[in-house]
Coordinates of C-alpha atoms in Angstrom, one line a residue:
M526 CA -48.5 -37.5 -49.7
S527 CA -46.8 -34.9 -51.9
I528 CA -48.8 -32.0 -53.3
Y529 CA -46.8 -32.2 -56.5
H530 CA -47.6 -34.1 -59.7
H531 CA -45.8 -34.3 -63.0
S532 CA -47.4 -32.8 -66.1
P533 CA -46.0 -31.3 -69.3
A534 CA -45.0 -27.7 -68.9
P535 CA -46.6 -25.2 -71.3
G536 CA -44.5 -25.0 -74.5
A537 CA -42.2 -27.8 -73.4
G538 CA -41.9 -31.3 -74.6
G539 CA -40.8 -32.9 -71.3
S540 CA -42.4 -33.2 -67.9
H541 CA -42.3 -30.5 -65.4
C542 CA -42.8 -30.7 -61.6
R543 CA -45.2 -28.0 -60.3
P544 CA -47.6 -27.7 -57.3
A545 CA -51.2 -28.8 -57.8
Y546 CA -52.9 -26.7 -55.2
P547 CA -56.6 -26.1 -55.8
Q548 CA -57.8 -22.5 -56.0
S549 CA -59.8 -22.8 -52.8
F550 CA -56.7 -23.9 -51.0
L551 CA -54.7 -20.9 -52.2
S552 CA -57.5 -18.5 -51.1
H553 CA -57.5 -20.3 -47.8
L554 CA -53.8 -19.5 -47.3
A555 CA -54.6 -15.7 -47.6
I556 CA -51.5 -14.7 -49.5
Q557 CA -51.3 -11.0 -50.3
D558 CA -50.7 -9.9 -53.9
T559 CA -47.0 -8.8 -53.5
P560 CA -44.7 -11.0 -55.6
K561 CA -41.4 -9.4 -54.8
R562 CA -39.6 -9.4 -51.5
N563 CA -38.0 -6.0 -51.6
Q564 CA -41.1 -4.1 -52.8
P565 CA -42.9 -2.0 -50.4
G566 CA -45.5 -3.9 -48.4
A567 CA -43.9 -7.3 -48.8
A568 CA -46.3 -10.3 -48.2
M569 CA -46.3 -12.1 -45.0
L570 CA -47.2 -15.8 -45.0
S571 CA -50.0 -17.0 -43.0
D572 CA -49.7 -19.9 -40.5
N573 CA -51.4 -22.3 -42.9
A574 CA -48.9 -21.3 -45.7
R575 CA -45.9 -21.9 -43.4
Q576 CA -47.3 -25.3 -42.4
A577 CA -47.8 -26.2 -46.1
I578 CA -44.2 -25.2 -46.9
R579 CA -42.7 -27.1 -43.9
T580 CA -44.6 -30.2 -45.0
E581 CA -43.4 -29.9 -48.6
L582 CA -39.7 -29.3 -47.7
A583 CA -39.7 -32.0 -45.1
G584 CA -40.3 -34.6 -47.8
A585 CA -37.1 -33.7 -49.7
R586 CA -34.6 -36.5 -50.0
D587 CA -31.4 -34.3 -50.2
A588 CA -30.4 -30.7 -50.2
G589 CA -30.7 -30.4 -54.0
E590 CA -34.3 -31.5 -54.0
R591 CA -35.1 -29.3 -51.0
R592 CA -33.8 -26.3 -52.9
R593 CA -35.9 -27.1 -56.0
R594 CA -39.0 -27.5 -53.9
A595 CA -38.3 -24.2 -52.1
Q596 CA -37.9 -22.4 -55.4
Q597 CA -41.2 -23.8 -56.6
C598 CA -43.0 -22.7 -53.4
A599 CA -41.5 -19.3 -53.7
A600 CA -42.8 -19.0 -57.3
Q601 CA -46.2 -20.3 -56.3
F602 CA -46.7 -18.0 -53.3
G603 CA -45.0 -15.0 -54.9
V604 CA -42.4 -14.6 -52.2
S605 CA -38.6 -14.7 -52.1
L606 CA -36.6 -17.9 -51.5
A607 CA -35.3 -16.5 -48.2
T608 CA -38.9 -16.1 -47.0
V609 CA -39.6 -19.8 -47.8
Y610 CA -36.5 -20.9 -45.9
R611 CA -37.4 -18.8 -42.9
A612 CA -40.9 -20.4 -42.9
A613 CA -39.4 -23.9 -43.0
P614 CA -36.4 -24.1 -40.6
T615 CA -34.1 -27.1 -40.9
G616 CA -34.4 -28.0 -37.3
R617 CA -30.7 -27.4 -36.6
T618 CA -30.0 -25.1 -33.6
S619 CA -27.4 -22.4 -33.9
A620 CA -24.0 -22.9 -32.3
R621 CA -23.9 -22.2 -28.6
A622 CA -22.0 -19.1 -27.7
H623 CA -18.6 -20.0 -26.5
N624 CA -17.1 -19.0 -23.2
P625 CA -15.7 -15.4 -23.2
D626 CA -12.5 -16.8 -21.7
Y627 CA -11.9 -18.9 -24.8
V628 CA -10.2 -16.1 -26.7
D629 CA -7.7 -15.4 -24.0
W630 CA -7.0 -19.1 -23.6
V631 CA -6.4 -19.5 -27.3
R632 CA -4.0 -16.5 -27.3
T633 CA -2.0 -18.1 -24.5
A634 CA -2.0 -21.5 -26.2
V635 CA -0.9 -20.0 -29.5
A636 CA 2.0 -18.2 -27.8
V637 CA 3.1 -21.6 -26.4
A638 CA 2.7 -23.3 -29.7
E639 CA 4.9 -20.8 -31.5
R640 CA 8.0 -21.8 -29.4
A641 CA 8.8 -24.4 -32.1
P642 CA 11.2 -23.1 -34.8
D643 CA 9.7 -24.8 -37.8
G644 CA 6.0 -24.6 -37.6
P645 CA 3.9 -24.4 -34.5
V646 CA 3.2 -27.2 -32.0
P647 CA -0.3 -28.7 -32.4
L648 CA -2.8 -26.6 -30.6
D649 CA -4.1 -29.4 -28.4
L650 CA -0.6 -30.2 -27.2
A651 CA 0.0 -26.5 -26.6
L652 CA -3.2 -26.3 -24.5
D653 CA -2.1 -29.3 -22.4
A654 CA 1.3 -27.8 -21.9
A655 CA -0.2 -24.4 -20.9
I656 CA -2.5 -26.1 -18.3
E657 CA 0.3 -28.2 -16.9
S658 CA 2.6 -25.2 -16.6
G659 CA 0.0 -23.2 -14.8
L660 CA -0.5 -20.6 -17.6
L661 CA -4.1 -21.7 -18.1
P662 CA -6.7 -23.0 -15.5
A663 CA -7.8 -26.6 -15.6
A664 CA -11.1 -25.5 -17.0
A665 CA -9.4 -24.7 -20.3
G666 CA -9.1 -28.5 -20.9
A667 CA -12.9 -28.6 -21.5
M668 CA -12.7 -26.2 -24.4
P669 CA -13.4 -28.1 -27.7
I670 CA -10.3 -28.2 -29.8
G671 CA -12.3 -27.4 -32.9
T672 CA -13.5 -24.2 -31.3
A673 CA -9.9 -23.4 -30.4
Y674 CA -8.8 -23.8 -34.0
R675 CA -11.7 -21.7 -35.2
I676 CA -10.9 -18.9 -32.8
R677 CA -7.3 -19.0 -33.9
R678 CA -8.3 -18.6 -37.5
T679 CA -10.8 -15.8 -36.6
L680 CA -8.1 -13.9 -34.8
G681 CA -5.6 -14.3 -37.6
L682 CA -3.1 -16.2 -35.5
D683 CA -2.7 -19.2 -37.8
D684 CA 0.6 -19.7 -39.7
R685 CA -0.7 -18.7 -43.1
Q686 CA 1.6 -17.3 -45.8
G687 CA 1.9 -13.6 -45.5
R688 CA 1.8 -11.1 -48.3
L689 CA 5.0 -10.9 -50.3
A690 CA 6.8 -7.6 -50.6
R691 CA 7.4 -6.5 -54.1
I692 CA 10.9 -5.2 -55.1
D693 CA 10.8 -1.9 -57.0
A694 CA 13.4 0.5 -58.5
E695 CA 13.2 4.1 -59.6
Y696 CA 15.1 4.0 -62.9
P697 CA 16.7 1.4 -65.2
M698 CA 19.8 -0.4 -63.9
Q699 CA 19.4 1.0 -60.4
A700 CA 19.1 -2.6 -59.3
V701 CA 19.2 -5.9 -61.1
Q702 CA 18.6 -9.4 -60.0
F703 CA 20.9 -12.3 -61.2
D704 CA 19.9 -15.9 -60.9
G705 CA 21.0 -19.3 -62.3
S706 CA 19.5 -22.8 -62.4
S707 CA 20.1 -26.1 -64.0
S708 CA 17.9 -26.9 -67.0
K709 CA 14.8 -28.9 -66.2
Y710 CA 14.5 -30.9 -69.4
L711 CA 17.7 -30.5 -71.4
S712 CA 20.8 -32.6 -70.9
V713 CA 24.3 -32.6 -72.5
V714 CA 24.8 -35.5 -75.0
D715 CA 28.1 -34.7 -76.7
G716 CA 30.6 -32.0 -77.5
P717 CA 32.2 -29.7 -78.0
D718 CA 32.8 -30.1 -81.7
A719 CA 35.3 -28.3 -83.8
D720 CA 33.3 -25.1 -83.7
G721 CA 32.8 -25.3 -79.9
D722 CA 29.2 -26.3 -80.2
W723 CA 27.4 -28.8 -77.9
L724 CA 24.7 -31.4 -78.7
L725 CA 21.8 -31.4 -76.3
K726 CA 18.8 -33.6 -75.9
L727 CA 15.3 -33.2 -74.4
Y728 CA 14.1 -35.7 -71.8
R729 CA 10.4 -36.0 -71.1
R730 CA 11.0 -36.9 -67.5
P731 CA 11.6 -33.6 -65.6
I732 CA 15.2 -33.4 -64.4
S733 CA 15.2 -32.0 -60.9
A734 CA 18.0 -29.9 -59.6
R735 CA 18.5 -32.4 -56.8
G736 CA 19.6 -36.1 -57.1
Y737 CA 22.4 -35.9 -59.7
K738 CA 22.9 -39.7 -59.4
N739 CA 19.9 -40.3 -61.7
K740 CA 20.4 -37.3 -63.9
P741 CA 21.7 -37.8 -67.5
L742 CA 25.1 -36.1 -67.7
G743 CA 27.6 -35.4 -70.5
P744 CA 30.7 -37.4 -71.1
D745 CA 32.6 -35.2 -68.6
R746 CA 29.7 -34.7 -66.3
E747 CA 28.6 -31.5 -67.9
R748 CA 25.3 -29.9 -67.2
L749 CA 23.3 -27.2 -69.0
V750 CA 22.9 -24.2 -66.7
T751 CA 20.7 -21.1 -67.4
Y752 CA 21.6 -17.6 -66.1
G753 CA 19.3 -14.6 -66.2
V754 CA 19.4 -10.9 -65.4
T755 CA 16.3 -8.9 -64.6
D756 CA 16.1 -5.1 -64.4
I757 CA 14.0 -4.5 -61.3
C758 CA 12.6 -1.2 -62.5
T759 CA 11.1 -2.2 -65.9
G760 CA 11.1 -6.0 -65.7
L761 CA 13.3 -6.3 -68.8
R762 CA 14.9 -9.7 -68.9
W763 CA 17.7 -11.5 -70.6
S764 CA 19.0 -15.0 -70.2
E765 CA 21.7 -17.3 -71.6
Y766 CA 22.5 -21.0 -71.6
R767 CA 26.0 -22.3 -70.7
V768 CA 27.5 -25.8 -70.4
A769 CA 29.4 -26.4 -67.2
R770 CA 30.0 -29.0 -64.5
G771 CA 27.5 -27.1 -62.4
E772 CA 27.0 -23.6 -61.1
N773 CA 30.4 -22.0 -60.4
A774 CA 31.6 -18.5 -59.8
L775 CA 33.6 -18.0 -62.9
D776 CA 30.9 -19.2 -65.3
A777 CA 28.3 -17.1 -63.4
I778 CA 30.3 -13.9 -63.5
E779 CA 31.2 -14.5 -67.2
A780 CA 27.5 -14.8 -68.0
F781 CA 26.7 -11.8 -66.0
V782 CA 29.3 -9.6 -67.7
D783 CA 28.4 -10.9 -71.2
M784 CA 24.7 -10.1 -70.8
L785 CA 25.5 -6.5 -69.8
I786 CA 28.2 -5.6 -72.3
T787 CA 26.9 -3.1 -74.9
P788 CA 25.3 -5.3 -77.6
A789 CA 25.7 -5.0 -81.4
P790 CA 23.1 -3.0 -83.3
E791 CA 21.5 -6.1 -84.8
S792 CA 21.3 -7.9 -81.5
P793 CA 17.8 -8.3 -80.0
R794 CA 19.2 -7.8 -76.5
R795 CA 18.7 -4.3 -75.0
L796 CA 19.8 -4.8 -71.5
R797 CA 23.2 -3.2 -71.0
G798 CA 25.3 -1.2 -68.5
V799 CA 26.7 -1.5 -65.0
P800 CA 24.0 -1.7 -62.3
E801 CA 24.2 0.1 -59.0
D802 CA 22.9 -2.7 -56.9
L803 CA 23.1 -6.5 -57.7
W804 CA 20.6 -8.8 -55.9
L805 CA 21.9 -12.3 -55.5
D806 CA 21.2 -15.3 -53.4
L807 CA 24.0 -16.8 -51.4
G808 CA 25.4 -18.6 -54.5
P809 CA 28.9 -19.2 -55.9
I810 CA 29.5 -15.5 -56.8
T811 CA 29.2 -14.4 -53.2
K812 CA 31.7 -17.1 -52.0
S813 CA 34.5 -16.4 -54.4
P814 CA 37.1 -13.6 -53.7
I815 CA 37.8 -13.3 -57.4
T816 CA 34.3 -12.4 -58.4
L817 CA 33.8 -10.2 -55.3
D818 CA 36.9 -8.3 -56.2
L819 CA 35.6 -7.6 -59.8
L820 CA 32.2 -6.4 -58.5
E821 CA 34.0 -4.1 -56.0
R822 CA 36.2 -2.7 -58.8
L823 CA 33.1 -2.2 -61.0
N824 CA 31.5 -0.2 -58.0
I825 CA 28.6 -2.6 -57.8
N826 CA 26.9 -2.9 -54.4
L827 CA 26.1 -6.5 -53.6
V828 CA 22.7 -7.2 -52.0
T829 CA 22.4 -10.9 -50.8
G830 CA 19.8 -13.0 -49.2
E831 CA 19.2 -12.9 -45.5
P832 CA 18.7 -15.8 -43.0
Y833 CA 15.0 -16.8 -42.4
R834 CA 13.8 -14.4 -45.2
K835 CA 13.5 -16.9 -48.1
T836 CA 10.7 -14.9 -49.8
R837 CA 12.8 -11.7 -49.9
M838 CA 13.3 -12.0 -53.7
A839 CA 10.5 -14.5 -54.4
V840 CA 8.6 -12.2 -56.7
V841 CA 11.5 -12.1 -59.1
E842 CA 12.8 -15.6 -58.7
R843 CA 9.3 -17.1 -59.3
A844 CA 9.1 -15.2 -62.6
W845 CA 12.3 -16.7 -63.8
R846 CA 11.1 -20.3 -63.1
T847 CA 7.9 -19.5 -65.1
L848 CA 9.8 -18.0 -68.0
W849 CA 12.4 -20.8 -68.3
G850 CA 9.7 -23.5 -67.9
R851 CA 7.5 -22.0 -70.7
F852 CA 10.4 -21.9 -73.1
E853 CA 11.8 -25.4 -72.4
R854 CA 8.3 -27.0 -72.6
S855 CA 7.8 -25.4 -76.0
L856 CA 10.9 -27.3 -77.3
F857 CA 8.9 -30.5 -77.1
L858 CA 6.9 -29.2 -80.1
L859 CA 10.0 -29.7 -82.3
P860 CA 10.2 -32.8 -84.5
S861 CA 13.5 -33.9 -83.0
P862 CA 14.5 -34.1 -79.3
E863 CA 18.1 -33.2 -80.1
I864 CA 19.2 -29.6 -80.5
T865 CA 22.6 -27.8 -80.5
L866 CA 23.6 -25.2 -78.0
S867 CA 23.9 -22.5 -80.6
E868 CA 20.4 -23.1 -82.0
L869 CA 19.0 -23.2 -78.5
R870 CA 20.6 -19.8 -77.7
G871 CA 19.1 -18.4 -80.9
R872 CA 15.6 -19.6 -80.0
L873 CA 15.9 -18.3 -76.5
S874 CA 17.0 -14.9 -77.8
N875 CA 13.9 -14.7 -80.0
Y876 CA 11.7 -15.8 -77.2
L877 CA 13.0 -13.2 -74.8
A878 CA 12.7 -10.5 -77.4
Q879 CA 9.1 -11.4 -77.9
E880 CA 8.4 -11.5 -74.2
N881 CA 10.1 -8.1 -73.6
A882 CA 8.1 -6.6 -76.5
R883 CA 4.8 -8.1 -75.4
R884 CA 4.7 -8.2 -71.6
P885 CA 3.8 -5.0 -69.8
A886 CA 6.5 -3.3 -67.8
R887 CA 6.6 -3.3 -64.0
V888 CA 6.0 0.5 -64.0
R889 CA 3.7 2.8 -65.9
V890 CA 5.3 5.4 -68.2
G891 CA 3.4 8.6 -68.7
E892 CA 0.3 7.2 -66.9
R893 CA 0.0 4.5 -69.5
E894 CA 1.0 0.8 -69.8
V895 CA 3.9 0.0 -72.1
S896 CA 6.0 -3.0 -72.8
R897 CA 9.2 -3.8 -71.0
A898 CA 11.4 -3.0 -74.0
D899 CA 9.6 0.4 -74.6
A900 CA 9.7 1.2 -70.9
W901 CA 13.5 0.5 -70.8
E902 CA 14.2 2.9 -73.7
M903 CA 11.9 5.6 -72.5
L904 CA 13.0 5.6 -68.8
L905 CA 16.7 5.2 -69.8
R906 CA 16.6 8.6 -71.5
R907 CA 15.0 10.1 -68.4
R908 CA 17.9 9.3 -66.1
A909 CA 19.5 12.2 -64.3
Q910 CA 22.3 14.0 -66.1
D911 CA 24.6 13.6 -63.1
N912 CA 23.8 9.8 -63.0
P913 CA 24.1 8.5 -66.5
L914 CA 24.2 4.8 -67.4
R915 CA 27.7 3.4 -67.1
E916 CA 28.8 1.0 -69.8
M917 CA 30.2 -2.4 -68.9
P918 CA 34.0 -2.5 -69.7
A919 CA 34.7 -4.9 -72.6
H920 CA 37.8 -6.2 -70.9
A921 CA 36.2 -6.8 -67.5
L922 CA 36.7 -10.5 -67.6
Q923 CA 40.4 -10.1 -68.5
T924 CA 41.0 -8.3 -65.2
L925 CA 39.8 -11.2 -63.1
A926 CA 42.7 -12.0 -60.8
Q927 CA 43.4 -14.0 -57.7
E928 CA 45.3 -12.5 -54.8
D929 CA 47.3 -14.3 -52.1
R930 CA 49.9 -13.5 -49.5
R931 CA 53.3 -15.3 -49.9
W932 CA 56.9 -15.1 -48.4
V933 CA 60.0 -14.4 -50.5
D934 CA 63.0 -16.1 -49.0
A935 CA 66.6 -14.9 -48.9
T936 CA 67.3 -16.1 -52.4
G937 CA 64.4 -14.2 -53.9
R938 CA 62.3 -17.4 -54.5
M939 CA 58.6 -17.7 -53.9
R940 CA 56.4 -20.9 -53.9
Y941 CA 53.0 -20.3 -55.5
R942 CA 50.5 -22.8 -57.0
S943 CA 52.9 -25.7 -56.7
K944 CA 55.6 -23.8 -58.6
Q945 CA 58.7 -21.8 -57.7
Y946 CA 59.0 -18.3 -58.9
D947 CA 61.9 -15.9 -59.1
V948 CA 61.0 -12.5 -57.6
P949 CA 63.5 -9.9 -58.8
Q950 CA 64.7 -7.1 -56.5
L951 CA 62.9 -8.6 -53.5
H952 CA 64.0 -11.0 -50.7
D953 CA 63.2 -11.7 -47.1
T954 CA 59.8 -10.1 -47.2
Y955 CA 56.1 -10.7 -47.6
V956 CA 54.5 -9.9 -50.9
Q957 CA 50.9 -9.7 -52.2
V958 CA 50.7 -12.0 -55.2
V959 CA 48.2 -11.1 -58.0
A960 CA 47.8 -13.8 -60.6
S961 CA 45.6 -14.2 -63.7
L962 CA 43.2 -17.1 -63.7
D963 CA 45.2 -19.0 -66.3
G964 CA 48.4 -18.5 -64.3
E965 CA 50.3 -17.0 -67.2
Q966 CA 50.9 -13.6 -65.5
V967 CA 52.0 -13.4 -61.9
L968 CA 52.8 -10.1 -60.1
A969 CA 54.2 -9.5 -56.7
R970 CA 53.8 -6.3 -54.6
C971 CA 56.0 -5.8 -51.6
L972 CA 54.0 -5.1 -48.5
R973 CA 56.7 -2.9 -47.0
S974 CA 57.8 -0.7 -50.0
G975 CA 54.9 -1.1 -52.4
L976 CA 57.2 -2.1 -55.2
K977 CA 55.5 -4.2 -58.0
V978 CA 57.5 -6.7 -60.0
T979 CA 56.8 -9.4 -62.5
C980 CA 57.6 -12.9 -61.4
R981 CA 58.8 -15.7 -63.6
V982 CA 58.9 -19.4 -63.2
L983 CA 62.3 -20.4 -61.7
E984 CA 64.5 -22.4 -64.1
A985 CA 67.3 -24.6 -63.0
A986 CA 70.8 -23.1 -63.7
A987 CA 73.9 -25.0 -64.8
Y988 CA 76.1 -26.3 -62.1
G989 CA 78.4 -23.7 -60.7
H990 CA 76.6 -20.9 -62.4
P991 CA 73.9 -19.5 -60.2
P992 CA 71.4 -17.3 -62.0
G993 CA 72.5 -13.7 -62.2
R994 CA 70.7 -11.0 -60.4
A995 CA 70.7 -7.3 -60.7
Q996 CA 73.3 -5.6 -58.4
T997 CA 72.0 -3.5 -55.6
P998 CA 73.0 0.2 -55.4
L999 CA 75.5 -0.7 -52.7
A1000 CA 77.1 -3.4 -54.7
R1001 CA 77.5 -1.1 -57.7
A1002 CA 79.1 1.6 -55.5
L1003 CA 81.6 -0.9 -54.1
A1004 CA 82.4 -2.2 -57.5
G1005 CA 83.4 1.2 -58.7
A1006 CA 85.3 2.4 -55.6
P1007 CA 89.2 2.8 -55.8
D1008 CA 91.6 0.5 -54.0
F1009 CA 92.2 1.4 -50.3
P1010 CA 95.8 1.3 -49.2
G1011 CA 95.0 1.1 -45.4
A1012 CA 95.4 3.6 -42.4
D1013 CA 96.5 3.4 -38.7
V1014 CA 93.8 5.3 -36.9
F1015 CA 94.4 4.6 -33.2
G1016 CA 98.2 4.2 -33.0
V1017 CA 100.2 3.8 -29.7
G1018 CA 102.3 6.9 -30.2
D1019 CA 99.4 9.2 -31.1
E1020 CA 98.9 12.3 -28.9
V1021 CA 96.0 12.1 -26.4
P1022 CA 93.9 15.3 -26.6
V1023 CA 94.0 17.4 -23.3
A1024 CA 90.7 18.2 -21.8
G1025 CA 89.9 21.9 -21.6
V1026 CA 88.1 21.6 -18.2
A1027 CA 89.9 21.1 -15.0
R1028 CA 89.1 17.9 -13.0
L1029 CA 87.5 18.8 -9.6
P1030 CA 86.2 16.3 -7.0
A1031 CA 82.5 15.6 -7.4
P1032 CA 80.1 14.1 -4.9
V1033 CA 80.1 10.4 -5.4
A1034 CA 78.2 7.9 -3.3
G1035 CA 79.8 4.7 -2.2
A1036 CA 79.2 1.5 -4.1
A1037 CA 76.1 -0.3 -3.0
P1038 CA 76.3 -3.9 -1.8
L1039 CA 76.2 -6.2 -4.7
E1040 CA 75.0 -9.7 -4.0
D1041 CA 77.2 -12.5 -5.3
P1042 CA 75.1 -15.4 -6.6
L1043 CA 78.1 -17.7 -6.1
D1044 CA 78.7 -16.9 -2.4
I1045 CA 77.0 -19.4 -0.1
T1046 CA 77.9 -17.5 3.2
R1047 CA 75.0 -16.6 5.4
R1048 CA 75.1 -13.0 6.4
Y1049 CA 73.1 -10.6 8.7
P1050 CA 71.1 -7.9 7.0
S1051 CA 72.6 -5.2 9.2
L1052 CA 75.1 -4.4 12.0
E1053 CA 72.4 -4.1 14.6
A1054 CA 71.1 -7.6 13.8
A1055 CA 74.7 -9.0 14.0
M1056 CA 75.3 -7.3 17.4
L1057 CA 72.1 -8.6 18.8
D1058 CA 72.9 -12.2 17.8
F1059 CA 76.5 -11.7 19.2
A1060 CA 75.1 -10.6 22.5
R1061 CA 72.9 -13.8 22.6
L1062 CA 75.9 -16.0 21.8
C1063 CA 78.4 -14.2 24.1
P1064 CA 76.5 -13.0 27.3
V1065 CA 79.7 -11.3 28.6
A1066 CA 79.6 -7.6 29.7
L1067 CA 81.9 -5.7 27.4
L1068 CA 83.3 -2.3 27.8
P1069 CA 82.4 0.4 25.3
R1070 CA 85.8 0.3 23.7
Q1071 CA 85.6 -3.5 23.4
R1072 CA 82.1 -3.3 21.8
E1073 CA 83.5 -0.9 19.2
Q1074 CA 86.3 -3.4 18.4
V1075 CA 83.7 -6.2 18.1
A1076 CA 81.6 -4.1 15.7
G1077 CA 84.6 -3.4 13.6
M1078 CA 85.5 -7.0 13.3
I1079 CA 81.9 -8.0 12.4
T1080 CA 81.9 -5.2 9.7
A1081 CA 85.2 -6.4 8.4
A1082 CA 83.8 -10.0 8.1
D1083 CA 80.9 -8.5 6.0
F1084 CA 78.3 -9.5 8.6
S1085 CA 79.1 -13.2 8.2
Q1086 CA 77.1 -15.4 10.7
E1087 CA 80.0 -17.9 10.9
A1088 CA 82.5 -15.1 11.7
V1089 CA 80.2 -13.8 14.5
A1090 CA 79.7 -17.2 16.0
E1091 CA 83.5 -17.9 15.9
L1092 CA 84.2 -14.5 17.5
A1093 CA 81.7 -15.2 20.3
R1094 CA 83.4 -18.6 21.0
D1095 CA 86.8 -17.0 21.1
I1096 CA 85.7 -14.3 23.6
L1097 CA 84.0 -16.9 25.8
S1098 CA 87.1 -19.1 25.8
S1099 CA 89.4 -16.3 26.7
T1100 CA 87.0 -15.1 29.5
A1101 CA 86.8 -18.6 31.0
A1102 CA 90.6 -19.0 30.9
S1103 CA 91.1 -15.6 32.7
A1104 CA 88.6 -16.7 35.4
E1105 CA 90.5 -19.9 36.1
K1106 CA 93.8 -18.1 36.5
T1107 CA 92.2 -15.7 39.0
S1108 CA 90.8 -18.4 41.1

């Protein structure tokens, strides 16, 4: 039976639930007169009071009712809510302390789980693999998997997102970040008109940058692309819309240069100058040799993204997505979903001017917070005298050129971009071709001499009249030379000059043996080898005088093996004939 009953609260129109303890019961509980927990001499509940509180809280149907009853008991007995809860435990036992080896086991399992490149292996599979490989004992299999995950979270070994590193710069235009993206809600409808303007339309369904098959496109598959530049020091931003068939290097570098050229006095844009460092993702600008050549000539250091560090510029890129999203969603407040590109650019300029004047800068100026536009002007004047802001050249885009290596043949012709060009003063050499983007101007620089000439498209000449060429210096010299009548330089009757030194005999070695590749005769390498083979073929004792004669004959026959064999047969035959006559 509950010790509560419902009665109207004093001064209240509704019912209020309060304890209905009699005064004798309260005195029986022997509660001290100390209503606050943190006051000196805080009250201690008697055993009867604790039992009454346990009985009251045990009848609660849920946690909410249990808390309300605990609050009422705390007010009735003049103690804190924590004292009431300590007097009436829930009956749940605290978690049993885990095995001290669990921490080491979890560390080993986490090391195994992190072997996967894209996200860790589930911890239970990593534990099984560690046990099977012998890294962990079999007892590790009895560790509850929930305990393993809890220990991993406690140790900070889970794969949570780390803290992003913020990009900072010391002064304006020390480093800027350039980014581009397709519009999320705007699409090209028609254009361009006579003034070069385009008609755009808002779509309520967000247009993702992926899946161009279902994306509304212009008549020639044009898309609306947004480009933006951020000064990393102050946070000053500027952005422009352009119509193109997608993000490409030429449109991107054109937008980048246009947003940094010194603006007109009435323009709301303040961002200007040539930055020292340019932060880019691995987009079309970094893949085009034309844009890379322009950035190098502008002395701009290119800083690109790095593999497996996708959050390297996330602080800046995320801000661009937020800014573009806020602006394009505000366009749905207009009465018409259609808008021209020129009107859109004007609205974006006003929006960016308000943002730069209202948003705080990324740095504090003079120990106080100022807007991005004010920080830009104040810090720009504080740049070092030896490092002033460099203006962007107005003709920077006109200097965009493509370079290639080509061969000029013997007739001075060169094939480039499916056309044949006449290269004056050069032939039979490699040249470095420098061509404007429209192909109207083509230059060739000889890689050997460094000579630069202007190339022209080759035109077919009339039959029998080859195109004239400038004469070489040698040809001009020969054309102006007088006629030569002829001269006999080495005649038969000419006197032979007499040498002024007497001819004396000089030590000369004999001619070395020269092998004849057409001679098929087999020969001995030396006289000794020939005499040894002769003694084998003719085992007749010869006198010394006879041996000298045989050696002379072998030498005369140039050590021929056939001559030695024939000589041995002749001596054997003559010796046999002499022996028959004697007998």
